[in-house]
Coordinates of C-alpha atoms in Angstrom, one line a residue:
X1 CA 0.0 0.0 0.0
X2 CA 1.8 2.9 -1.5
X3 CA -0.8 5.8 -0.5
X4 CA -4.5 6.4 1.4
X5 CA -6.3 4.7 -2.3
X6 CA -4.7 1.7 -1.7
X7 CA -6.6 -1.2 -1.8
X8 CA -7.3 -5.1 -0.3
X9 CA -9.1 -7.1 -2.7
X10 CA -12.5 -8.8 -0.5
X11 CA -12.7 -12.5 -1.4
X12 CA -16.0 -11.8 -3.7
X13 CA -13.3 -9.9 -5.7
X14 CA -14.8 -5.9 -4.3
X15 CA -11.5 -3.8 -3.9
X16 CA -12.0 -2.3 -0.5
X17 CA -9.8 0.8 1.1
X18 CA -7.4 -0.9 3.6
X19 CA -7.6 2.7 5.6
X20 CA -10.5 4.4 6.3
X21 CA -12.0 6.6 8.9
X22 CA -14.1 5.2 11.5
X23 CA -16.8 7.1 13.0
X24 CA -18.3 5.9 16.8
X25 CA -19.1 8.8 19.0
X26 CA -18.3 11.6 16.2
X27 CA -22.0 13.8 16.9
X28 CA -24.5 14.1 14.5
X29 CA -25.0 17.1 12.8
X30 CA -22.1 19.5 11.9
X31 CA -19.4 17.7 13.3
X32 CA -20.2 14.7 11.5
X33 CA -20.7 16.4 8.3
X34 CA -17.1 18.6 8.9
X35 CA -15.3 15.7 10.0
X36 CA -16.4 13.4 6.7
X37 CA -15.5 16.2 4.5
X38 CA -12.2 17.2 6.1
X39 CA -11.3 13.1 5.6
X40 CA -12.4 13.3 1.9
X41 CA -10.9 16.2 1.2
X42 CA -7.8 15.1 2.4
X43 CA -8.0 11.9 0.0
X44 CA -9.7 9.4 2.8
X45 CA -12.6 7.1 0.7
X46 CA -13.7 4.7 3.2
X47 CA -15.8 5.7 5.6
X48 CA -17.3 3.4 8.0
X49 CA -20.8 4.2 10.5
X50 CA -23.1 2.4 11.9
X51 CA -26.9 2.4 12.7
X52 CA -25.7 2.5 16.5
X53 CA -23.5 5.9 15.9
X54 CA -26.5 7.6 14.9
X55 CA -24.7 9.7 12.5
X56 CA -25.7 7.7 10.0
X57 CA -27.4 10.9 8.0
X58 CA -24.9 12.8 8.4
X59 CA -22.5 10.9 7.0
X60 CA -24.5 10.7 3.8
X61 CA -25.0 14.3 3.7
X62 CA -21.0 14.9 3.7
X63 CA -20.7 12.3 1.0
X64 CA -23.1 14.1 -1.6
X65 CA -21.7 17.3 -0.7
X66 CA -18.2 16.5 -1.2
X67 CA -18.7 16.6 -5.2
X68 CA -16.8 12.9 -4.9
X69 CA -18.5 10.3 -7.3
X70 CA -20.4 7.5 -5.3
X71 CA -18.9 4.9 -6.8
X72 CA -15.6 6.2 -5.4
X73 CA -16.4 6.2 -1.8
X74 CA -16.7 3.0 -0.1
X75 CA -19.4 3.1 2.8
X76 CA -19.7 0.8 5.6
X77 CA -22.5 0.8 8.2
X78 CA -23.6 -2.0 10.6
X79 CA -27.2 -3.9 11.5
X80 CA -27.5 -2.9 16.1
X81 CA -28.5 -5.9 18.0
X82 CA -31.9 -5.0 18.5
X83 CA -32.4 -5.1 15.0
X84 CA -31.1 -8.6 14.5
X85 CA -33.3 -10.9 13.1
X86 CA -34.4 -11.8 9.4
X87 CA -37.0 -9.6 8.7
X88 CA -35.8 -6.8 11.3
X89 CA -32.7 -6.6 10.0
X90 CA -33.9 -6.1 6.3
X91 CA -36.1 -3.3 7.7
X92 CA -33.1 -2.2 9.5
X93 CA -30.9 -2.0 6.1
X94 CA -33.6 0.2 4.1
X95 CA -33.7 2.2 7.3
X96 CA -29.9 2.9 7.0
X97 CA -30.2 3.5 3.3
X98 CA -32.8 5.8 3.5
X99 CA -31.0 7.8 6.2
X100 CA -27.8 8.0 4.1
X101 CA -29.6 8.9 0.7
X102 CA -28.0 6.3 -0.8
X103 CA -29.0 3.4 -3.4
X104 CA -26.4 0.8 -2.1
X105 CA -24.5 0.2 0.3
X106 CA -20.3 -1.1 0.2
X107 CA -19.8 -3.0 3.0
X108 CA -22.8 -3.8 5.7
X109 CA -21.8 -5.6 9.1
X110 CA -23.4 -7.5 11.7
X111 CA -22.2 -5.2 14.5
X112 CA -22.0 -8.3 17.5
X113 CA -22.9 -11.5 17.0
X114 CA -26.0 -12.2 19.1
X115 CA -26.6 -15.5 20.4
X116 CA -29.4 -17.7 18.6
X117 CA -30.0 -14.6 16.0
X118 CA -26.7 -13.8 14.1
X119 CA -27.4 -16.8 11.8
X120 CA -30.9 -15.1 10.8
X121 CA -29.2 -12.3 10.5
X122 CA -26.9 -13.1 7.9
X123 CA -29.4 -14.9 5.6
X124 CA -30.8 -11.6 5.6
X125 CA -27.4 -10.1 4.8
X126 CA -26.9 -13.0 2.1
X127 CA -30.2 -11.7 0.8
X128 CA -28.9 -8.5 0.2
X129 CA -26.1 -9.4 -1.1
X130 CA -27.5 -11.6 -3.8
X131 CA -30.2 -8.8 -4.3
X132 CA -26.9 -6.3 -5.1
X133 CA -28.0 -3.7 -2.1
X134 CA -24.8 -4.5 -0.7
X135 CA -21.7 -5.3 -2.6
X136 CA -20.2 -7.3 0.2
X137 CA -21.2 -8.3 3.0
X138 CA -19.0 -9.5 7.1
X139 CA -19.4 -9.3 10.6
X140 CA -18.0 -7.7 13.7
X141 CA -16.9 -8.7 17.2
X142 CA -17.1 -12.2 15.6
X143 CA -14.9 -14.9 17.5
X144 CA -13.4 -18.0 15.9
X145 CA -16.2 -20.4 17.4
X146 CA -18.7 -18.1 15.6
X147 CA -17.0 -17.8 12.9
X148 CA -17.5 -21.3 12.0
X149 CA -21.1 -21.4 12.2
X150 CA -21.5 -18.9 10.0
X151 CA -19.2 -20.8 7.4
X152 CA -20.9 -24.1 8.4
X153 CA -24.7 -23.0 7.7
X154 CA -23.9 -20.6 5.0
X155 CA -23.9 -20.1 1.4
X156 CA -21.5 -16.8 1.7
X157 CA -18.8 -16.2 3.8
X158 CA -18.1 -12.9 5.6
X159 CA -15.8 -10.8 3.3
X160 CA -14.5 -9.0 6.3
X161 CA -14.2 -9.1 10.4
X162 CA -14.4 -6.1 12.1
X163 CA -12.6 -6.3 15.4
X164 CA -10.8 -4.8 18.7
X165 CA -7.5 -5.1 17.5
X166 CA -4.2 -3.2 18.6
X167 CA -0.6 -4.1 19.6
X168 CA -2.0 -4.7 23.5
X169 CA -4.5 -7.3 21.9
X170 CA -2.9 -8.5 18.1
X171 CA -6.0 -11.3 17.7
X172 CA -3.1 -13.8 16.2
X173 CA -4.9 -16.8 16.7
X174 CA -8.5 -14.9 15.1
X175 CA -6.3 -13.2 12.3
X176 CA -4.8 -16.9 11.0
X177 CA -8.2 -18.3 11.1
X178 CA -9.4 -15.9 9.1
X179 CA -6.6 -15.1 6.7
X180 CA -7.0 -19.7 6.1
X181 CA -10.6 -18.5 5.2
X182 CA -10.0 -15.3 3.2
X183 CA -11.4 -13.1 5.3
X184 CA -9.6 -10.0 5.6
X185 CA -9.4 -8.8 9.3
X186 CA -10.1 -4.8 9.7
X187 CA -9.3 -3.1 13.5
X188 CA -11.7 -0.8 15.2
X189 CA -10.2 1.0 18.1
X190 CA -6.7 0.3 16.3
X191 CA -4.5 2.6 18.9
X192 CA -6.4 1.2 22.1
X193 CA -8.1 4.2 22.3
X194 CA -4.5 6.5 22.9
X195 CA -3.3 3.8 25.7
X196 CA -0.4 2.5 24.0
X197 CA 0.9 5.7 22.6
X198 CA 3.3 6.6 26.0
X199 CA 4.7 2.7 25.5
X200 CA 8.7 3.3 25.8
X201 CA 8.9 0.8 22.7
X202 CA 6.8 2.4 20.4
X203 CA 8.1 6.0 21.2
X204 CA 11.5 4.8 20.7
X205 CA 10.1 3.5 17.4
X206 CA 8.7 6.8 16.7
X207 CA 11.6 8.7 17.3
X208 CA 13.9 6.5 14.8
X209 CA 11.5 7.1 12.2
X210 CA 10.3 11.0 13.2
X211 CA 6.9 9.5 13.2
X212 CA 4.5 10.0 16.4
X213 CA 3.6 6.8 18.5
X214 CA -0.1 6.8 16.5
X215 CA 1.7 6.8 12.7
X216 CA 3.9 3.9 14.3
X217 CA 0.9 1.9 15.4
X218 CA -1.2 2.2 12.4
X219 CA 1.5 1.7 9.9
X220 CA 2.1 -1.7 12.5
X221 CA -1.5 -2.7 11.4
X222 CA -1.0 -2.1 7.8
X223 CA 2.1 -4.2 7.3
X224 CA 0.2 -6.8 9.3
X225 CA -2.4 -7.0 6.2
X226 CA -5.0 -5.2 8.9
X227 CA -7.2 -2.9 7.7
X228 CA -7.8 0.0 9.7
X229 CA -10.3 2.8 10.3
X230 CA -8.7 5.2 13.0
X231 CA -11.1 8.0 14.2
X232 CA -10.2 11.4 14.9
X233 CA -12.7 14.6 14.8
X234 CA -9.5 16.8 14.1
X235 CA -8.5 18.0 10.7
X236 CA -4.6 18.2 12.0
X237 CA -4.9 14.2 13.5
X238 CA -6.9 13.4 10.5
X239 CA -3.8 14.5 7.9
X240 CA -1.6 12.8 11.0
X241 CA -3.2 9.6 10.6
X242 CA -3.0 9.5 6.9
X243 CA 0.9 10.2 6.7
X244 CA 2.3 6.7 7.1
X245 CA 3.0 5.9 3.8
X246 CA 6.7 7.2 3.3
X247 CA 8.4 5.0 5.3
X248 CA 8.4 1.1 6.7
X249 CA 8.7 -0.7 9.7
X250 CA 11.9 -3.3 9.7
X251 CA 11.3 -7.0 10.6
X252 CA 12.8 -6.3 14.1
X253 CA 10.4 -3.2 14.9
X254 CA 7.5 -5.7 13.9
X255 CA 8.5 -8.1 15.8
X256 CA 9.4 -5.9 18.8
X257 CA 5.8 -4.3 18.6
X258 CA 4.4 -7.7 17.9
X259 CA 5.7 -8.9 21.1
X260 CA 3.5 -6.2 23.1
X261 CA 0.8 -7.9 23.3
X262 CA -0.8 -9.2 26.1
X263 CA -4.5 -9.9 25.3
X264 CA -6.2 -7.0 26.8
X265 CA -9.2 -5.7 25.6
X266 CA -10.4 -1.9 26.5
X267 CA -14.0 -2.4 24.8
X268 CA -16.6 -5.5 25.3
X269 CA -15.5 -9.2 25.2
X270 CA -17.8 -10.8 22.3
X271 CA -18.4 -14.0 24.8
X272 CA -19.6 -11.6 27.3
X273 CA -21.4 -9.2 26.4
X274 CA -25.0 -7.8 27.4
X275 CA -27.1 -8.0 24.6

């Protein structure tokens, strides 16, 4: 990946952005709108929502105002649990849709898998697919063990698994699984939320390159084969975030930041979680 248009190729053959902008917790209205414009402006084409954020209009408002051509942005957005379900979450797509002004949509997710529903959920998803309102569809905060189900009472697999994933909490084991099944792996929350940034090993790695500790981390996930959807509401952190593509981690800095993990997880474990 040479620039910010670089591409991963999805196992249905859709070329998705490997870096995006991710957008939980950015507010509706005008800073959703600013923030999506200040990411496309600066060359950013995946952006990814969710029916959860509810910023979902927004985001669609930005996109049509940007004077970018649909087909090259590449939008993600997510069914919520409470929507999960066959015929809830095809309500819950058009819902999404509508909000966004859109006629399609990129990449849509199952946001968590919940128990004794995520399999309805994806026949709905494998509907949609098949229907061409989506042009690919995955999951999020899926483990191995439900990763397996899916691929063991499916049609389609998941062309991508959206997970916690950071240096503190590298997903190894998940990552193989999935890169044995072509699924590419994308990481929300991809610098822990800022709590690996004062880390004496990833400064030091920083200073070599005259990077920051956040440019060091994401370029970590990109040579990994992670995609990666940092968030920032900043225009200055936005261009920051983007700037990793003139230089390149050696072997021994990957394996040194490799070595940092330590399997701990800052947001919800999928195997516990209160839906």
């Amino acid at each position: 990946m040479k620039d910010i248009s670089g591409t991963l190729t999805l196992n249905n053959g859709v070329e998705m952005p490997q870096f995006g902008l991710g957008v939980y917790k950015v507010e509706k209205g005008l800073q959703i709108e600013n923030t999506v414009k200040d990411a496309i402006n600066i060359g950013y084409r995946l952006i990814d929502t969710a029916a959860f954020y509810e910023n979902e209009e927004g985001v669609g408002k930005a996109i049509k105002e940007s004077g970018v051509p649909r087909e090259e942005m590449f939008i993600t957005t997510k069914v919520w649990n409470t929507d999960q379900g066959y015929d809830q979450t095809l309500n819950a797509f058009d819902n999404s849709l509508k909000k966004m002004g859109l006629d399609y949509i990129d990449l849509y997710l199952i946001h968590w898998p919940v128990k004794e529903k995520y399999l309805e959920t994806w026949k709905a998803l494998e509907k949609l697919y098949k229907d061409g309102k989506a042009r690919a569809i995955g999951v999020s905060n899926f483990q191995i063990h439900h990763l397996k189900d899916i691929l063991e009472n499916s049609s389609e697999k998941p062309a991508v698994n959206q997970v916690e994933l950071h240096p503190l909490l590298s997903q190894k084991e998940l990552r193989e699984f999935c890169s044995e099944h072509n699924i590419k792996v994308q990481a929300w929350s991809p610098i822990a939320r800022g709590r690996v940034l004062e880390d004496s090993d990833i400064k030091e790695i920083a200073k070599r390159h005259n990077k920051s500790a956040a440019q060091i981390i994401l370029r970590w996930h990109l040579q990994n084969g992670i995609m990666v959807i940092p968030k920032s509401v900043k225009k200055d952190r936005l261009r920051e975030n983007a700037d990793i593509f003139d230089f390149e981690l050696t072997e021994d800095e990957m394996r040194q930041m490799n070595a940092l993990n330590n399997n701990h997880r800052f947001g919800a474990d999928p195997d516990n979680f209160d839906f």
